[in-house]
Coordinates of C-alpha atoms and ligand atoms in Angstrom, one line a residue:
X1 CA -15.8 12.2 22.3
X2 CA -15.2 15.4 20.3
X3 CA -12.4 15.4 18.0
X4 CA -11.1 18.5 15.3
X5 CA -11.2 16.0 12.7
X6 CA -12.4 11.7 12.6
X7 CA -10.6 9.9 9.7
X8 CA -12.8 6.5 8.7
X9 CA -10.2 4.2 7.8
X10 CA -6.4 3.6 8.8
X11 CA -4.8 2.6 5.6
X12 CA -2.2 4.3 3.9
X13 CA -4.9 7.4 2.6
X14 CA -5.7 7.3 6.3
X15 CA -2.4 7.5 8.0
X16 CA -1.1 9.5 5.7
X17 CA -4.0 12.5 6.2
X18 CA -3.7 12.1 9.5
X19 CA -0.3 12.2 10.3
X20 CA -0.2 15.4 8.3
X21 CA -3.3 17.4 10.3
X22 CA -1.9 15.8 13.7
X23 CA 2.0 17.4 13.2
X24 CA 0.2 21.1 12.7
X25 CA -1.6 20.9 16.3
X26 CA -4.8 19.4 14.2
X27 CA -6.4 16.6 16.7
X28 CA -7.3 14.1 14.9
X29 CA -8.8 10.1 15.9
X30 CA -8.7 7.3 13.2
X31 CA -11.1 4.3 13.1
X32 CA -10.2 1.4 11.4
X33 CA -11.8 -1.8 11.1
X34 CA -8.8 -4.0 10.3
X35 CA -5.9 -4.9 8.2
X36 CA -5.4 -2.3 4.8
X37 CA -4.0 -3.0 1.7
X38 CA -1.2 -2.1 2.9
X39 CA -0.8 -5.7 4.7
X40 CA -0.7 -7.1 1.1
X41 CA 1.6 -4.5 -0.5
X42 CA 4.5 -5.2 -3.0
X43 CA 6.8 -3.0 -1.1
X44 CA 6.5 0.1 -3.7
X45 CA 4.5 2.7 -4.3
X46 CA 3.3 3.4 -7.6
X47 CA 2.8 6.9 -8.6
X48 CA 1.3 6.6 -12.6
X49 CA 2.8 3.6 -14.7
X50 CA 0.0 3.5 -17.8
X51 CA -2.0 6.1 -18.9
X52 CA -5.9 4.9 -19.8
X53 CA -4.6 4.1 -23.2
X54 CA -2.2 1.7 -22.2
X55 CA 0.9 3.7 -23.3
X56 CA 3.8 3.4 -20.9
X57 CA 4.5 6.2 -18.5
X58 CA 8.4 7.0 -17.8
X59 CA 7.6 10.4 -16.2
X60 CA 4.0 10.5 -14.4
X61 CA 4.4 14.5 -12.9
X62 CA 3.4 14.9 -16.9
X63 CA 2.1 12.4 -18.2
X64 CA -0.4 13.0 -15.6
X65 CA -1.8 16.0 -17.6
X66 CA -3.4 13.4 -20.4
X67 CA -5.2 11.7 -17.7
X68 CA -9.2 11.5 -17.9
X69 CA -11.2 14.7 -16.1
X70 CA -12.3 12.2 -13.4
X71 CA -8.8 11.6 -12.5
X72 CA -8.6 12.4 -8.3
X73 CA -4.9 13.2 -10.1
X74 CA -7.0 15.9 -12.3
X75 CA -8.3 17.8 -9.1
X76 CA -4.7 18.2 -7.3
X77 CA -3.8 19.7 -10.8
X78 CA -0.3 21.6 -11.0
X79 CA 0.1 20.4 -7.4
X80 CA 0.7 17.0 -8.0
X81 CA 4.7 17.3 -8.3
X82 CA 4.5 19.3 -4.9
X83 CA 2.2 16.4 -3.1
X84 CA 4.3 13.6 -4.4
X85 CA 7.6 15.0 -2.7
X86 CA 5.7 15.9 0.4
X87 CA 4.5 12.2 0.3
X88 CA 7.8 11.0 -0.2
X89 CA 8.8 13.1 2.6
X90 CA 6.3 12.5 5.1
X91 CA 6.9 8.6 4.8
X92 CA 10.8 9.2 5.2
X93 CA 10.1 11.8 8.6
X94 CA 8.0 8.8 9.9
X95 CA 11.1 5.8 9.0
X96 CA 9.6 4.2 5.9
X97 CA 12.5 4.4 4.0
X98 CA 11.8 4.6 0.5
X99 CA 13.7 5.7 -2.7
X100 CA 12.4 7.0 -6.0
X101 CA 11.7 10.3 -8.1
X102 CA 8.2 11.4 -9.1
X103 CA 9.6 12.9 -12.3
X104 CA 11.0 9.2 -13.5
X105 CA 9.5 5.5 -13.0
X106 CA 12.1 3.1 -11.5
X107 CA 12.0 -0.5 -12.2
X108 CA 10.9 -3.0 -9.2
X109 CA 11.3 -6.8 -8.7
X110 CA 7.9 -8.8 -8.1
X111 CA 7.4 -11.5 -6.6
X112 CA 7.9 -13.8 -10.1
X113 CA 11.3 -12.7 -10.7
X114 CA 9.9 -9.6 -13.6
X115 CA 10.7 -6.3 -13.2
X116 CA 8.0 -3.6 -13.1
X117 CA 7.9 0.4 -12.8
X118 CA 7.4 2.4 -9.9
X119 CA 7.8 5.3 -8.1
X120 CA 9.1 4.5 -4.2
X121 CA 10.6 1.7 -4.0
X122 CA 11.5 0.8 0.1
X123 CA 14.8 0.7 0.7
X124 CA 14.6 -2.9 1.9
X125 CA 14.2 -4.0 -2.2
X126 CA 16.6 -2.7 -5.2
X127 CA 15.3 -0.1 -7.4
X128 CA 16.4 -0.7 -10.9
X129 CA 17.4 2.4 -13.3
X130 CA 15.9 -0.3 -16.2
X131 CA 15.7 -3.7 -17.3
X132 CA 19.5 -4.4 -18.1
X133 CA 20.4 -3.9 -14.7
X134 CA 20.8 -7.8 -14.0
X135 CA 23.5 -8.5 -17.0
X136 CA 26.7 -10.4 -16.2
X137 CA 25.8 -10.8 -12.8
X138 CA 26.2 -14.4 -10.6
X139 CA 23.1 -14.6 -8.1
X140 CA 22.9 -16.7 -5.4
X141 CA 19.1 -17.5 -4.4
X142 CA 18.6 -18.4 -1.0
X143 CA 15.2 -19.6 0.1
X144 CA 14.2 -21.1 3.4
X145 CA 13.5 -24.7 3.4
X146 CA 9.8 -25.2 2.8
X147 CA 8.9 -22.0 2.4
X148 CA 6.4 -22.0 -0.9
X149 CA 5.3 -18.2 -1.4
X150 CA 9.0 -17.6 -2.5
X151 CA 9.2 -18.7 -6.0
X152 CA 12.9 -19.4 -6.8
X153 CA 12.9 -21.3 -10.1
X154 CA 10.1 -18.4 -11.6
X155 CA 12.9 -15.8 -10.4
X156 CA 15.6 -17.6 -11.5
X157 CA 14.6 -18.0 -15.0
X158 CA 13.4 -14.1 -15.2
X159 CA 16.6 -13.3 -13.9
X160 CA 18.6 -15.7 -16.4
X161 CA 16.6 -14.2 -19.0
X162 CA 18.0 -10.6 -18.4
X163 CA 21.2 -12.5 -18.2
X164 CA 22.1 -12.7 -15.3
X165 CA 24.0 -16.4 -13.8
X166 CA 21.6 -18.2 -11.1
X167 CA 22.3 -20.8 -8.4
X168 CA 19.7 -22.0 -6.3
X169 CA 20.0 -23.3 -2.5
X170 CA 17.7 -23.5 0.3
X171 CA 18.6 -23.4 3.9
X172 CA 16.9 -24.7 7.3
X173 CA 17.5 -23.9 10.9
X174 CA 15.0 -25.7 13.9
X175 CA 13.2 -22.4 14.3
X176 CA 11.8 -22.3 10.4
X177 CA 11.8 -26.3 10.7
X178 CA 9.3 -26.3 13.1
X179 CA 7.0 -23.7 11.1
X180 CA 7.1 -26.0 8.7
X181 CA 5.1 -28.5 10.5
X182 CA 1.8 -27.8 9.6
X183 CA 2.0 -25.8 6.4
X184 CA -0.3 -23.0 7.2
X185 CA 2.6 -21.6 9.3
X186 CA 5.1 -21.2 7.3
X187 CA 4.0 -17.7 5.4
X188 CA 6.5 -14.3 5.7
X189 CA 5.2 -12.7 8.6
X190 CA 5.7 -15.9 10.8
X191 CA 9.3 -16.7 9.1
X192 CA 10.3 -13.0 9.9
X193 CA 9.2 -13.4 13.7
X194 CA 10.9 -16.7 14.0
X195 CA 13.8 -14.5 12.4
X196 CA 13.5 -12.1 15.6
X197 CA 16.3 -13.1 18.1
X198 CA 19.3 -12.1 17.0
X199 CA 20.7 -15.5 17.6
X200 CA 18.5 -17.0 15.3
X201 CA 19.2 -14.6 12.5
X202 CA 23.0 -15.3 13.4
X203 CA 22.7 -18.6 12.6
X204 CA 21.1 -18.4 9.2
X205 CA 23.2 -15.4 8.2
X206 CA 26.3 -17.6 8.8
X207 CA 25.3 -20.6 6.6
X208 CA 24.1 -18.2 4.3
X209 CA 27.4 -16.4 4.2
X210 CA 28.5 -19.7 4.0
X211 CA 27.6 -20.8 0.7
X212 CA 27.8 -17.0 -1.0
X213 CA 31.5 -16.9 -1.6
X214 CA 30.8 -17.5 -5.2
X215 CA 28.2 -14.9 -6.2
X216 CA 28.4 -11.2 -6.8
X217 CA 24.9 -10.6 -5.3
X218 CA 22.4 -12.8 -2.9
X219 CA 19.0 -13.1 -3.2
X220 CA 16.8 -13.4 -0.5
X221 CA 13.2 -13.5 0.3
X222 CA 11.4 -10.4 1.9
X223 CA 11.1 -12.0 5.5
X224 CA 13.4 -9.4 7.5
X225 CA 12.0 -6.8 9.8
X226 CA 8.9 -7.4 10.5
X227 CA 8.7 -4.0 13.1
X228 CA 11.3 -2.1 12.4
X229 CA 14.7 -1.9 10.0
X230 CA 17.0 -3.4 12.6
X231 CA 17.7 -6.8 11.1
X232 CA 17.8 -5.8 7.5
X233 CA 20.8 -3.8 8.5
X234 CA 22.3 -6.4 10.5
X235 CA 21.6 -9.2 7.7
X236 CA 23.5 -6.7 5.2
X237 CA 26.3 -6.3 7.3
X238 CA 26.9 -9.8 7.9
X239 CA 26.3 -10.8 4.8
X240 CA 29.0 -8.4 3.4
X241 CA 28.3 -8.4 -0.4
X242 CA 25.1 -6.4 -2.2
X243 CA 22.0 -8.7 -0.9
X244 CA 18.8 -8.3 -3.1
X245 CA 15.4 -9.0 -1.2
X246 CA 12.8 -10.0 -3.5
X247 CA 9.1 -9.3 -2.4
X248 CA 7.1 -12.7 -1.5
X249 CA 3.5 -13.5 -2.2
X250 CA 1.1 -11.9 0.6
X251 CA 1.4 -11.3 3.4
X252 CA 3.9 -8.8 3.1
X253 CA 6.5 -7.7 5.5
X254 CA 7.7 -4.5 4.6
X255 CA 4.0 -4.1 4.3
X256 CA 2.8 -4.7 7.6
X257 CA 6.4 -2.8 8.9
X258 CA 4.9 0.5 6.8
X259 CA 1.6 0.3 8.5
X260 CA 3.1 -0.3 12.0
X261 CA 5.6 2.7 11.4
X262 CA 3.0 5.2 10.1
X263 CA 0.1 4.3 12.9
X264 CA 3.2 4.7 15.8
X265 CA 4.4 8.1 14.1
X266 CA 0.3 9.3 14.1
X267 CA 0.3 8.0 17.7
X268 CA 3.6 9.9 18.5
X269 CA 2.3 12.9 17.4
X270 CA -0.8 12.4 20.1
X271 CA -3.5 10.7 17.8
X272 CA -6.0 8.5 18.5
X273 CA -5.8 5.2 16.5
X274 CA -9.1 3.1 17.3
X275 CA -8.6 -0.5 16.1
X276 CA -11.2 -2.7 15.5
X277 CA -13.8 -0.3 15.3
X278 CA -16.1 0.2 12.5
X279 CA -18.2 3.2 11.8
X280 CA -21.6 1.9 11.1
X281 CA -24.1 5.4 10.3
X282 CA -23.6 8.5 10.5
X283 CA -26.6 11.6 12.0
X284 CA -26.5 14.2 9.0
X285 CA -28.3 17.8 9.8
X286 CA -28.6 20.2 6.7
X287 CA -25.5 19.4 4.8
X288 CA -23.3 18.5 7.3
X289 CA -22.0 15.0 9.5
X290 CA -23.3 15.7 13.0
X291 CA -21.9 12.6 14.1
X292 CA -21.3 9.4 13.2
X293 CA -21.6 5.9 15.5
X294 CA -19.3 3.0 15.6
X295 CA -19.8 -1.0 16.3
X296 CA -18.2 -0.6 19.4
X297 CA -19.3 2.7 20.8
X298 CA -23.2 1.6 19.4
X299 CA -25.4 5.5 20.7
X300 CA -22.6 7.2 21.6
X301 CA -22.1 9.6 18.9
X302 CA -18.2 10.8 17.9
X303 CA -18.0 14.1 16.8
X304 CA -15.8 16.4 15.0
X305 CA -15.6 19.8 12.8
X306 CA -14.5 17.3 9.4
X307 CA -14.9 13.5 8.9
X308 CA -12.3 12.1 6.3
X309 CA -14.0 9.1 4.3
X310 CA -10.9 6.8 4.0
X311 CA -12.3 3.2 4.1
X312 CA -10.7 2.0 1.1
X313 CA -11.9 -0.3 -1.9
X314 CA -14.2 -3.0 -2.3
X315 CA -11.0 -5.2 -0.3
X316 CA -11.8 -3.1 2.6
X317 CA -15.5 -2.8 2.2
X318 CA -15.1 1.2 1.5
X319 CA -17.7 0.1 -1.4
X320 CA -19.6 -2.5 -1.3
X321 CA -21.3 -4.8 -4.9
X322 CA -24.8 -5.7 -4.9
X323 CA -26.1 -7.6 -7.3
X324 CA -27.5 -4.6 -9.4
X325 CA -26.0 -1.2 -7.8
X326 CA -22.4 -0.4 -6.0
X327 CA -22.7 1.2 -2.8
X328 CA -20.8 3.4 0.4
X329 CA -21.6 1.7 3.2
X330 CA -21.4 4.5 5.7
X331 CA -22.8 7.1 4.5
X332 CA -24.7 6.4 1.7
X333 CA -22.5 8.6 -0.6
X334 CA -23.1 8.8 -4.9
X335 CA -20.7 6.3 -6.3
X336 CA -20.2 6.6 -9.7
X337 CA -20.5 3.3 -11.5
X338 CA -22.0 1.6 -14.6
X339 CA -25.4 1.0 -14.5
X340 CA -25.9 -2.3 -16.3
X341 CA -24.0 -4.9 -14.7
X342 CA -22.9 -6.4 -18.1
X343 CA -20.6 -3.3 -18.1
X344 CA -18.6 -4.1 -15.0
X345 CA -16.3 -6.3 -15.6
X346 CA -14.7 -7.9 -19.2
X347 CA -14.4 -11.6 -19.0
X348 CA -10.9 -11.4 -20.9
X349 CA -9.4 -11.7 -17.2
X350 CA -6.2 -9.3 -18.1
X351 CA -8.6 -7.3 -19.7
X352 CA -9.1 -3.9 -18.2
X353 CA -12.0 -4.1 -15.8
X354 CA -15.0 -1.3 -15.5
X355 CA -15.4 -2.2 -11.5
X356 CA -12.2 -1.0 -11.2
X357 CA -12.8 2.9 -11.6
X358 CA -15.8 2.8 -9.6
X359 CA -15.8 4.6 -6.3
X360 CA -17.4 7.9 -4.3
X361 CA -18.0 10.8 -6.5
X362 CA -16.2 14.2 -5.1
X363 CA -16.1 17.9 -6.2
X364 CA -13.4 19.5 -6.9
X365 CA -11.9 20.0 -3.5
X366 CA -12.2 15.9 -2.6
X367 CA -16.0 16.8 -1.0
X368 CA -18.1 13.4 -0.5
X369 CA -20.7 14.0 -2.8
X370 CA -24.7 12.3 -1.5
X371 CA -27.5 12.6 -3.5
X372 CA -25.6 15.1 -6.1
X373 CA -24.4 17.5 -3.4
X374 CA -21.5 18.0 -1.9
X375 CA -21.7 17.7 2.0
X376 CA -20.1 20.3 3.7
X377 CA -17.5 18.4 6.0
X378 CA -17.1 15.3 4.4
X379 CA -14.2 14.3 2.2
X380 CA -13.0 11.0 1.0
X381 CA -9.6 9.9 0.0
X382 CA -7.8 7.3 -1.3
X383 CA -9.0 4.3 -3.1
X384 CA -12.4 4.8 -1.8
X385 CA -12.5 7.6 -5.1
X386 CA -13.6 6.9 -8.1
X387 CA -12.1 7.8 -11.4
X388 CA -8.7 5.7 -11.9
X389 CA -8.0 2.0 -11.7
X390 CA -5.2 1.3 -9.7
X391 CA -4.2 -2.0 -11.2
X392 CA -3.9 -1.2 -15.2
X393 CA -2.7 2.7 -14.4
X394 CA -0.1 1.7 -11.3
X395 CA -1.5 4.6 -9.3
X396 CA -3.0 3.1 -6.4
X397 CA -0.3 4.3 -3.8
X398 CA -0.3 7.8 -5.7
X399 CA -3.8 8.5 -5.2
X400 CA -4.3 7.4 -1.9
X401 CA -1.2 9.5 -0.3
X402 CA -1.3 12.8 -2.2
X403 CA -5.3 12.7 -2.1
X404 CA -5.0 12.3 1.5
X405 CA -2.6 15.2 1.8
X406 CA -4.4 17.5 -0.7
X407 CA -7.6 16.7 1.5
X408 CA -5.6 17.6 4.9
X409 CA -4.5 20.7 3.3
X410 CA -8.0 21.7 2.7
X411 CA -9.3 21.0 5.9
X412 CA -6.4 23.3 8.0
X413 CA -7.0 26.1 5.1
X414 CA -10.9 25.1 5.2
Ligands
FAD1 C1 -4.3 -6.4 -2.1 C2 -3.8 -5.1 -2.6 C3 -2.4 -4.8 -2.8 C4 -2.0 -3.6 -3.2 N1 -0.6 -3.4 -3.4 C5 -0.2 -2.1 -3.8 C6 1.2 -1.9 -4.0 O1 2.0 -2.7 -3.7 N2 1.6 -0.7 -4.5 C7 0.7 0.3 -4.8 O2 1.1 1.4 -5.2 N3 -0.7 0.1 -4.6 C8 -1.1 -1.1 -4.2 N4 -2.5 -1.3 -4.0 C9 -3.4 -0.2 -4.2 C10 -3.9 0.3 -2.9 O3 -5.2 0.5 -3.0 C11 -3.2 1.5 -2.3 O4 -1.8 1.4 -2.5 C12 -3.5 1.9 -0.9 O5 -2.7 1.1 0.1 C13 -4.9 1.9 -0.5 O6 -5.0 2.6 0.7 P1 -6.4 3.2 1.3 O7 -6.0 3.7 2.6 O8 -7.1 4.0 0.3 O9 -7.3 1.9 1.5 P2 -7.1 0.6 2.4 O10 -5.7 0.2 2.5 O11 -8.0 -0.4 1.8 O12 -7.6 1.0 3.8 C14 -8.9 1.2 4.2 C15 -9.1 0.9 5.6 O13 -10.4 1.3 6.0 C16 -10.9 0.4 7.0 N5 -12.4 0.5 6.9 C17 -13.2 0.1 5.9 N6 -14.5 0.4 6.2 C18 -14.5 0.9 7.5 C19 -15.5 1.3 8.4 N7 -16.8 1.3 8.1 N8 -15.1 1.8 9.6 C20 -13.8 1.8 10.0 N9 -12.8 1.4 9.2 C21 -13.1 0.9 7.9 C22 -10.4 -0.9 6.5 O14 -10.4 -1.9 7.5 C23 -8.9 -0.5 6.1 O15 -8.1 -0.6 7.2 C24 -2.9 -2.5 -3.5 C25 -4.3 -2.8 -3.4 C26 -4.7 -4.0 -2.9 C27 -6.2 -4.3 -2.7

């Protein structure tokens, strides 16, 4: 199998280089083991919320510019206002419909009810121009009967707090019922398929209409749509007054959606998504990837001109902890990380953790880097870098779509 380029990995970093190379005539083929972050996302994508110091970041095109030198953000440079809109453009071409500036952070609901900046927000959740937003207004919350990763008195009292009015109700039809019968069932994704015939979703639209007359606003959990946009629209037209879908605890399913959307628009465009396969070695001949081998393929090498390290975080297994060292898995890249273990984590749990900014070192141009040099046709990108920490910065989404593209960009110009 000979392909122009072989991206490790079919996350959002993944996808996202991939669907760029494939629409200009680059063939590309993505392995991916399994699920991706993407599977567990809050519905948002976070472009820069803190900066290292923990100062608050309103606009992260500049604030961008205080970032440390190992910053992936650091390598695109001036470029990073150009990648962000061709992010936000790319996932809009494909039908992830998101809203959201890269010159101003917009405020997101989480899962408790707070409100937290962002960059894209998908157009399934509200973004909020600030905290204030919420004032005056009567909220209905509607949960499903049973259903415990949708916490309505935590959002009802976050919401009360911005002051906002809140009524709580829950509502049950014999499709969620019977989910509810062992309890292991009852999580988003399996809510939302039960939600799939349009009958069903009738049904619990019309009691949920039902009981609505009094609020300005209902709130609803995000279990709508778990393929495509269809019954978000249909639940907002029924519904008839401004509904506000609040994202639940994992899994998600504007999540999942956003994966299936982005690996159909790769396919769409003719590339090869291999799922279930992992890459296991790779042959290196002076400087270069000559191949690499996958569990399922075991000899048969796959080739291609680049390789795109993608495989994600220590979630993903893109790096791997021993007990004394942190390691790529694949490849055997450098990863840059601290040396005594005492230094990897801080046992103040919100504390900001050293693990977190570990990853594979790159030059300049996103260029794996193994045993201090740069090999000639691998790159990595997304959170498989090292250099940022997605969790205390808010970057994670950032760095893992414009990386991707910056690293796509290279490769055609390469
Ligand atoms: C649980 C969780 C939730 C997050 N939520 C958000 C959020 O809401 N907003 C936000 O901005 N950021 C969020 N982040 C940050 C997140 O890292 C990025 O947003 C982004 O989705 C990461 O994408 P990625 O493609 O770099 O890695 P991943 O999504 O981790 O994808 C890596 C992929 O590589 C595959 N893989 C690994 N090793 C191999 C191998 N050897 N062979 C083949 N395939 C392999 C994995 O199976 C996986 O599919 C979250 C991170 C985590 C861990």
């Amino acid at each position: 199998m000979k392909f122009d380029v072989v991206i490790i990995g079919g996350g959002l970093a993944g996808l996202t280089c991939g669907i760029r190379l494939q629409k200009n005539g680059v063939k590309c083929a993505v392995i991916s083991a399994g699920q991706s972050a993407l599977h567990f996302s809050s519905g948002s994508f976070d472009l820069l919320n803190k900066l290292p110091d923990g100062s608050d970041v309103d606009c992260p095109v500049e604030a961008a510019g205080k970032l440390d030198a190992l910053h992936p953000y650091k390598k695109i440079g001036e470029l990073l206002g150009f990648y962000a809109d061709e992010a936000k453009s790319q996932l809009i071409g494909c039908g992830v419909d998101v809203v959201g500036e890269a010159g101003a952070n917009t405020y997101r609901i989480t899962p408790m009810g707070t409100l937290r900046p962002t960059w894209l927000t998908m157009s399934d959740f509200t973004a909020f121009p600030d905290g204030n937003s919420l004032s005056g207004k009567k909220l209905l919350i509607v949960n499903i009967a049973g259903f415990l990763d949708f916490n309505t008195k935590f959002i009802a009292d976050s919401f009360e707090s911005r002051g906002a009015e809140c009524r709580i109700v829950a509502v049950s039809l014999p499709e969620t019922e019977r989910l509810r019968l062992s309890p292991t069932e009852m999580r988003a994704p399996n809510i939302a398929r039960a939600l799939e015939p349009e009958t069903v979703l009738a049904a619990l639209l019309s009691e949920i209409k039902s009981r609505s007359e009094w609020a300005d606003c209902v709130v609803l959990p995000a279990v709508f749509g778990l393929s495509d946009l269809a019954p978000l629209d249909y639940m907002r037209s029924v519904i008839g007054k401004k509904v506000c879908l609040v994202p639940t605890m994992p899994p998600s399913v504007p999540g999942i959606r956003t994966q299936l959307v982005l690996r159909r628009a790769f396919e769409r465009m003719g590339g090869v998504f291999m799922l279930g396969d992992s890459v296991a070695k790779a042959d290196l001949k002076n400087g270069e990837i000559a191949a690499i081998y996958t569990e399922n393929h075991g000899d048969y090498g796959i080739k291609a001109h680049c390789y795109v390290l993608a495989t994600g975080s220590y979630f993903s297994k893109g790096l791997v902890a021993r007990p004394d060292s942190v390691v790529e898995p694949v490849f055997g890249c450098d990863v840059d990380y601290e040396k005594k273990r005492a230094d990897w984590y801080d046992s103040s749990f919100f504390a900001r953790q050293g693990y977190m900014r570990f990853g594979v070192v790159t030059d300049d141009c996103f260029r794996a880097v193994k045993n201090g040099k740069a090999l000639a046709n691998l790159y990595a990108a997304g959170s498989v870098l090292c250099g940022f920490d997605a969790l205390q910065q808010g970057c994670g989404a950032g760095v893992s779509m414009l990386s991707a593209l910056y690293v796509a960009d290279k490769i055609m110009k390469g």
